[in-house]
Coordinates of C-alpha atoms in Angstrom, one line a residue:
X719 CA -14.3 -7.5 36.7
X720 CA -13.0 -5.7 39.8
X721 CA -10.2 -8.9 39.6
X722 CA -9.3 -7.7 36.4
X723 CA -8.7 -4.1 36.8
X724 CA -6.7 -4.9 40.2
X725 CA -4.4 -7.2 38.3
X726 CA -4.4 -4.5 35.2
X727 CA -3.7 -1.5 38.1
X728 CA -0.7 -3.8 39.7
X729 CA 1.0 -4.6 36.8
X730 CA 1.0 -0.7 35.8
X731 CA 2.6 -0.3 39.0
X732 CA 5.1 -2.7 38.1
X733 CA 5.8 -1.0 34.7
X734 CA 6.4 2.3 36.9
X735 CA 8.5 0.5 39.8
X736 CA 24.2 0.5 25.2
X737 CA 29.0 -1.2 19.4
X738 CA 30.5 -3.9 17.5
X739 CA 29.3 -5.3 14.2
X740 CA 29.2 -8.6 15.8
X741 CA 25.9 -9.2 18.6
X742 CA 27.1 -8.7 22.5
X743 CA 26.5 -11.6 25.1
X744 CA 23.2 -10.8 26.5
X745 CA 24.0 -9.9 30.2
X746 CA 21.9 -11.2 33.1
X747 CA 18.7 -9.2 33.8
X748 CA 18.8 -10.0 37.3
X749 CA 22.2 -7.8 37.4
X750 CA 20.4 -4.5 35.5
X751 CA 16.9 -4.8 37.6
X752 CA 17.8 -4.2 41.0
X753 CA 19.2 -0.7 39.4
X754 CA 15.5 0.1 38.0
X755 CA 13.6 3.1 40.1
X756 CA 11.0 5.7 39.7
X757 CA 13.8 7.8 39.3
X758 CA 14.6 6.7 36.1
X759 CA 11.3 7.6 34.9
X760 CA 10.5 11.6 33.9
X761 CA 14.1 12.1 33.5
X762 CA 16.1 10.7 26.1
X763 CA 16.5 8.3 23.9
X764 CA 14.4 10.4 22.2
X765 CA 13.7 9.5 18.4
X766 CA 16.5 7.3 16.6
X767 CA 16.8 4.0 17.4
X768 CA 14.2 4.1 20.1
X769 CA 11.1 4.5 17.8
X770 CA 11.1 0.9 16.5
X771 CA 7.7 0.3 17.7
X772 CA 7.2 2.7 21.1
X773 CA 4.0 4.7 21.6
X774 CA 2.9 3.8 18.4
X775 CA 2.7 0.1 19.6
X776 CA 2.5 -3.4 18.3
X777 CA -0.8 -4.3 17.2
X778 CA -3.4 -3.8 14.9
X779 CA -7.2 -2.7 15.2
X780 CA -8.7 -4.4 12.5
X781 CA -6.2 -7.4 12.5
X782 CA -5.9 -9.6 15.9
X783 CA -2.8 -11.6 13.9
X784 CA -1.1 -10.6 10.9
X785 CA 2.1 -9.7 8.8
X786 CA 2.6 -6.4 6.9
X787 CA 5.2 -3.2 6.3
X788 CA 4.9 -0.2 8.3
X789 CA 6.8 3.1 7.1
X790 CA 7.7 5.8 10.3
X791 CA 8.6 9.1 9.7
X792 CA 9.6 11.5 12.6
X793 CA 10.4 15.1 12.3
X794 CA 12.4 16.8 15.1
X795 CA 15.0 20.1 15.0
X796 CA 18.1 20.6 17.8
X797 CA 20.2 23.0 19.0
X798 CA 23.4 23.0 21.3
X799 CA 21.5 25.8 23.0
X800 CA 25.0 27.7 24.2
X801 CA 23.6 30.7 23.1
X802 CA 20.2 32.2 23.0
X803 CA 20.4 32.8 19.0
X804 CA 22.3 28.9 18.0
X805 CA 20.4 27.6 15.3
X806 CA 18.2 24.9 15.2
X807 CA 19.1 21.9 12.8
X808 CA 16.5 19.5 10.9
X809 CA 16.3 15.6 11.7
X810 CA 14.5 13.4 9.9
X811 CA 14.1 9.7 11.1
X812 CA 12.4 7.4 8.7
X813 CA 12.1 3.4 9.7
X814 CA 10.9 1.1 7.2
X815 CA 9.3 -2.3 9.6
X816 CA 8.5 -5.6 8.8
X817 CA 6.2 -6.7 11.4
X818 CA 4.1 -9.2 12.5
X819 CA 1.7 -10.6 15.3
X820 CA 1.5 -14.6 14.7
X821 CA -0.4 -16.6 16.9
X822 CA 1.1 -19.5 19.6
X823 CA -1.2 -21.2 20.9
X824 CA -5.1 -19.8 22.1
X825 CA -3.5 -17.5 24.3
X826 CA 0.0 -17.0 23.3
X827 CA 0.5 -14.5 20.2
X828 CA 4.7 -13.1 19.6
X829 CA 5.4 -9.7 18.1
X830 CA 7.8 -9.3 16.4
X831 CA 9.3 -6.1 14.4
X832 CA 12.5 -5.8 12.2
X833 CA 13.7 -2.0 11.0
X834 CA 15.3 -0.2 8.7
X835 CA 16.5 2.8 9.2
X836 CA 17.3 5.5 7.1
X837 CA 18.0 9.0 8.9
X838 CA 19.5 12.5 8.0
X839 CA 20.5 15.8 9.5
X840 CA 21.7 19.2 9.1
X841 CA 24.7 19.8 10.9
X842 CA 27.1 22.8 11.6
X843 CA 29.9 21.1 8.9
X844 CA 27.0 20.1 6.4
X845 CA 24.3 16.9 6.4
X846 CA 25.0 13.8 7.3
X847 CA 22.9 10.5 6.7
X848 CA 23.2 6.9 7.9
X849 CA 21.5 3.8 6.8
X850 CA 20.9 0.3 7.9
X851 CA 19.5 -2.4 9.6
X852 CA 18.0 -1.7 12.9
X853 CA 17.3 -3.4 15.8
X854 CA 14.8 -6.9 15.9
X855 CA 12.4 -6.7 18.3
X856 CA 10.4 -9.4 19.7
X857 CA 7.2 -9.8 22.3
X858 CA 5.6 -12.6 23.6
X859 CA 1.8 -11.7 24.4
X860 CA -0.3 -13.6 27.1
X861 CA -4.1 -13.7 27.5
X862 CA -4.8 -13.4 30.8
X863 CA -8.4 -12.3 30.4
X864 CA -10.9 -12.6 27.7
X865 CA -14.8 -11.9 28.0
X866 CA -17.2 -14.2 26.3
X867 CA -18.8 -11.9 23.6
X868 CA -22.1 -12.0 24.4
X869 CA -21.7 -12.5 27.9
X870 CA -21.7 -8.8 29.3
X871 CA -22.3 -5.1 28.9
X872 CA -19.4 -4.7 27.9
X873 CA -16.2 -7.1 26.2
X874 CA -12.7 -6.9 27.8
X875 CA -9.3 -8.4 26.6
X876 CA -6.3 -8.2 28.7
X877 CA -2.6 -9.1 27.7
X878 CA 1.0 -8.8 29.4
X879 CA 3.9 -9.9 27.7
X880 CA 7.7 -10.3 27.9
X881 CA 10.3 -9.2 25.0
X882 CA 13.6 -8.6 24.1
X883 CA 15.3 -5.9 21.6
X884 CA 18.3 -7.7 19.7
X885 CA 21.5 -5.5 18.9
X886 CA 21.3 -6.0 15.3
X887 CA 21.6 -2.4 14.3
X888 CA 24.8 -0.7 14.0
X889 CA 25.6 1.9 16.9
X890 CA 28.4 4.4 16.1
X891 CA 30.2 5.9 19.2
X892 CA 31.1 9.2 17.3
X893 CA 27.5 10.2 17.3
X894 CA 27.2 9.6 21.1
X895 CA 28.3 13.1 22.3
X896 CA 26.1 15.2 20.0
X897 CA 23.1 17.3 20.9
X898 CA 20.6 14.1 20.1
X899 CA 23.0 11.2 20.7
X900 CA 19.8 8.8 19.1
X901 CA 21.2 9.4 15.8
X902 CA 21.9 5.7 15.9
X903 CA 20.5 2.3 13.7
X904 CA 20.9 0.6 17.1
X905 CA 21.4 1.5 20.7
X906 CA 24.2 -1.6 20.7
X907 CA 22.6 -2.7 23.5
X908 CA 20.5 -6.3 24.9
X909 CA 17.5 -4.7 26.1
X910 CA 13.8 -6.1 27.4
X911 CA 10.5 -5.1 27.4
X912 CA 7.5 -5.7 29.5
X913 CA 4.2 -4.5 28.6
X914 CA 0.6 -4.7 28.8
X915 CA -2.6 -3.9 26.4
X916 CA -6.3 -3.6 28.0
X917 CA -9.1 -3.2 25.2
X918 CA -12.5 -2.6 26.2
X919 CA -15.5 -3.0 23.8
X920 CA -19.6 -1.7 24.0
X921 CA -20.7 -3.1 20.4
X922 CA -18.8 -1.2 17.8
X923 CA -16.9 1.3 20.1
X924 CA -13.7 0.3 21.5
X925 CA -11.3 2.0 23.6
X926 CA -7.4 0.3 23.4
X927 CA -5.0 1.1 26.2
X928 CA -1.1 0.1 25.7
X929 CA 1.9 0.4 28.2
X930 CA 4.9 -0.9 27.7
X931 CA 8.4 -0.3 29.5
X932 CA 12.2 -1.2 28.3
X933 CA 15.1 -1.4 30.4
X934 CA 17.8 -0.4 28.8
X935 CA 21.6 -1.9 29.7
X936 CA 25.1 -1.1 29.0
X937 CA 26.3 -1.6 25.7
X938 CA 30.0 -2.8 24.6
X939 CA 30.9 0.9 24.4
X940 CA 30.0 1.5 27.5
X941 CA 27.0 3.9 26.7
X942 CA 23.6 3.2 28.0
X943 CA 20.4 4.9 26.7
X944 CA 18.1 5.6 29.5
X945 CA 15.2 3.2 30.3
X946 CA 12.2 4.5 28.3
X947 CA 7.8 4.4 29.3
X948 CA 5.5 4.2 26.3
X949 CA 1.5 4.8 26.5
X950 CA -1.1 5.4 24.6
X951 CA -5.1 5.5 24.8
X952 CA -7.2 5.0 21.2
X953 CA -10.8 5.3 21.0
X954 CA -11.9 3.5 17.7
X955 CA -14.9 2.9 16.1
X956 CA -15.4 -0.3 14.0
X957 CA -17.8 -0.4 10.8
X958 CA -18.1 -3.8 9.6
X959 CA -20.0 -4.4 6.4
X960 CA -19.5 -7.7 3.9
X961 CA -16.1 -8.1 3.5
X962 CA -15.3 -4.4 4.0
X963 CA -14.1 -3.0 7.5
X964 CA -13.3 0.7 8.7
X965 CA -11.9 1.5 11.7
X966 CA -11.5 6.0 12.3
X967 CA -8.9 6.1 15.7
X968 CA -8.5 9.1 18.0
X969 CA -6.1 9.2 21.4
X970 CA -3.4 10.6 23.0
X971 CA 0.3 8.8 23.2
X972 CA 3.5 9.4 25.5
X973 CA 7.1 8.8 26.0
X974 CA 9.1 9.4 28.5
X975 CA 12.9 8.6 28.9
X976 CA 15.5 8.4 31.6
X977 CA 19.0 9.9 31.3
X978 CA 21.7 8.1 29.5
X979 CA 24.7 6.9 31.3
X980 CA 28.7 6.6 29.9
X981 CA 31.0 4.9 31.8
X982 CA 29.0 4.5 34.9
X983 CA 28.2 8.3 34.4
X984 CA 24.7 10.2 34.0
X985 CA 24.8 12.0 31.5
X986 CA 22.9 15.4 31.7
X987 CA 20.0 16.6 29.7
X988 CA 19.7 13.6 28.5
X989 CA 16.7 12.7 29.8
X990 CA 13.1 14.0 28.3
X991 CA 9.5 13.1 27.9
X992 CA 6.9 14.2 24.8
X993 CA 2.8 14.1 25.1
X994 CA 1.5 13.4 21.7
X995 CA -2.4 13.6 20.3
X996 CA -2.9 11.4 17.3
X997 CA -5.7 10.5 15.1
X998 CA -5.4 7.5 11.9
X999 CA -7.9 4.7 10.7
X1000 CA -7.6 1.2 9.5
X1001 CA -9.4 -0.1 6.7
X1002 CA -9.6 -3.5 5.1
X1003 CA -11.2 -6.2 2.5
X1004 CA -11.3 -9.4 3.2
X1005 CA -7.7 -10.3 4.4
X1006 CA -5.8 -6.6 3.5
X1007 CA -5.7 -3.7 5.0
X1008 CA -4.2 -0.4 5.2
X1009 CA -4.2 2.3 7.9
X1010 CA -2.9 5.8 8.5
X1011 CA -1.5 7.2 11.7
X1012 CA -0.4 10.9 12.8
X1013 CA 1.2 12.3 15.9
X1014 CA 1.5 15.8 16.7
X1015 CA 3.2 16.9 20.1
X1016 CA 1.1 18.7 22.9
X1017 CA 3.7 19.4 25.5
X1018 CA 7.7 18.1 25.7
X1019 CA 10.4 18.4 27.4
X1020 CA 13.4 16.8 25.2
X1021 CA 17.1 16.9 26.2
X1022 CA 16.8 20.3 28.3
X1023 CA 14.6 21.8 25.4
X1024 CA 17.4 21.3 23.5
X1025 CA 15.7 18.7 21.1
X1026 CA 12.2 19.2 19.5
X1027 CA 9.9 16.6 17.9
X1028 CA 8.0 18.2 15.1
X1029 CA 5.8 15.2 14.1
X1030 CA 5.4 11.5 13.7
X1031 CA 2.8 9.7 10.5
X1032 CA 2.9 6.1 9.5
X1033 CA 1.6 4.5 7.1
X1034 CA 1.1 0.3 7.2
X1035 CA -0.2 -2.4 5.0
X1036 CA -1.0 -5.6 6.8
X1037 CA -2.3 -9.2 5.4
X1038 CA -4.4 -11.1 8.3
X1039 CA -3.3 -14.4 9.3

């Protein structure tokens, strides 16, 4: 056990250690990593394009592989802030995803999650609204530690993985210089992920932790969203009778983003982070199953104060493989 949470510590560590309508050659990672410090982390990406899967992860409780829809909404209000009376604007990010978890192998599963995005705002001139295909994700999952069920006090699963985000979705250079320059289908951009999930288990009480980290590169507009951290902690209870499972979930969830760059240029108050508290439950019949999530923000820090999120609810409906 004490191998396990050294390995699960280190790779934490790690973790902590942007448009054309035709796809960009992905660049070479090695070129983009040695540029990755803690100084990019705590300094926004923050809603948009960036919420394709983020705090509110990649997996299911009730489900270890499946297929299903998940719908997003996000609520958040800006301002240019130039004077202490500018009004505050509405934004509303909706996402519908098709996403999956399909197993490999015994200890190889890939994620995978394809968007799309339908957004509107209020501006100054009147609303605007955009629509589209957003960016496919996908996330190769390892097992690098399983208990045997009946083997110890408690049951613990650990998983690292590998992914990359596609430039599928459209990103629009005109909406790069306003007050939330996320009002984007796609950042534009070939970016990666690493990440890690840890779920311990005592009988029916299990407590699931997710991290996961993208680096974030230049995209053919020379505009790059700044890297972005995702956590969460869920405590969930699992009631299991027949064919009939219920799964209540309580946590807390986090973002935090580094500052965007344009032409080689940080660009300021761009960079933000947002503490969430969320509750939801899962519930499912034989192969379906449903479940509802909230997030409401308990401190943030978006864009200089400039950009604040409001709320975040999902709703999915999955089909176990």
């Amino acid at each position: 056990m004490k191998k396990i949470l050294f390995l699960y510590f280190i790779f934490q560590q790690c973790v902590f250690a942007n448009s054309g309508e035709t796809l960009p050659k992905p660049p070479i990672f090695s070129k983009y990593y040695s540029a990755i410090s803690m100084d990019g982390i705590g300094k926004c990406d923050a809603c948009g394009c960036s919420a394709s899967g983020g705090s509110m992860g990649f997996a299911s409780m009730l489900n270890t592989n499946f297929v299903g829809i998940r719908y997003m909404n996000q609520k958040y209000k800006s301002t240019d802030g130039l004077y202490s009376n500018s009004p505050w604007y509405n934004e509303n990010f909706n996402s519908i995803q098709v996403w999956a978890r399909i197993p490999v192998t015994k200890k190889i599963q890939v994620s995978t999650l394809i968007p799309f995005h339908f957004n509107s705002r209020e501006t100054a001139t009147g609303n605007q609204e955009i629509s589209g295909i957003g960016d496919l994700t996908i996330l190769g999952m390892y097992q690098l530690y399983q208990t045997h069920k009946d083997s110890t006090f408690f049951a613990h699963t650990l998983q690292v993985g590998l992914g990359i985000k596609v430039p599928t979705g459209k990103y629009d250079d005109a909406n790069s210089g306003a007050v939330n320059p996320s009002f984007q289908l796609g950042t534009g951009s070939w970016d990666y992920l690493f990440a890690t999930e840890y779920t311990i288990r005592r009988k029916k009480f299990g407590l699931n932790s997710m991290l996961n980290y993208v680096f974030k590169t230049e995209n053919s507009k020379a505009y790059q969203f700044g890297n972005q951290f995702n956590y969460s902690e869920t405590l969930y209870y699992l009631y299991e009778k027949n064919a009939l499972s219920f799964a209540p979930q309580i946590g807390i969830a986090g973002e935090v983003y580094g500052s965007n760059y344009q032409h080689g240029q940080k660009l300021a108050k761009t960079s933000g982070d947002v503490f969430f508290g969320k509750v939801g439950f899962e519930i499912g019949r034989n192969k379906l199953s449903a479940g509802v999530n909230a997030m409401l923000p308990i401190n943030q820090n978006l864009a200089g104060n400039r950009v604040e999120s409001k709320y975040r609810l999902s709703f999915n409906v999955n089909y176990s493989l």
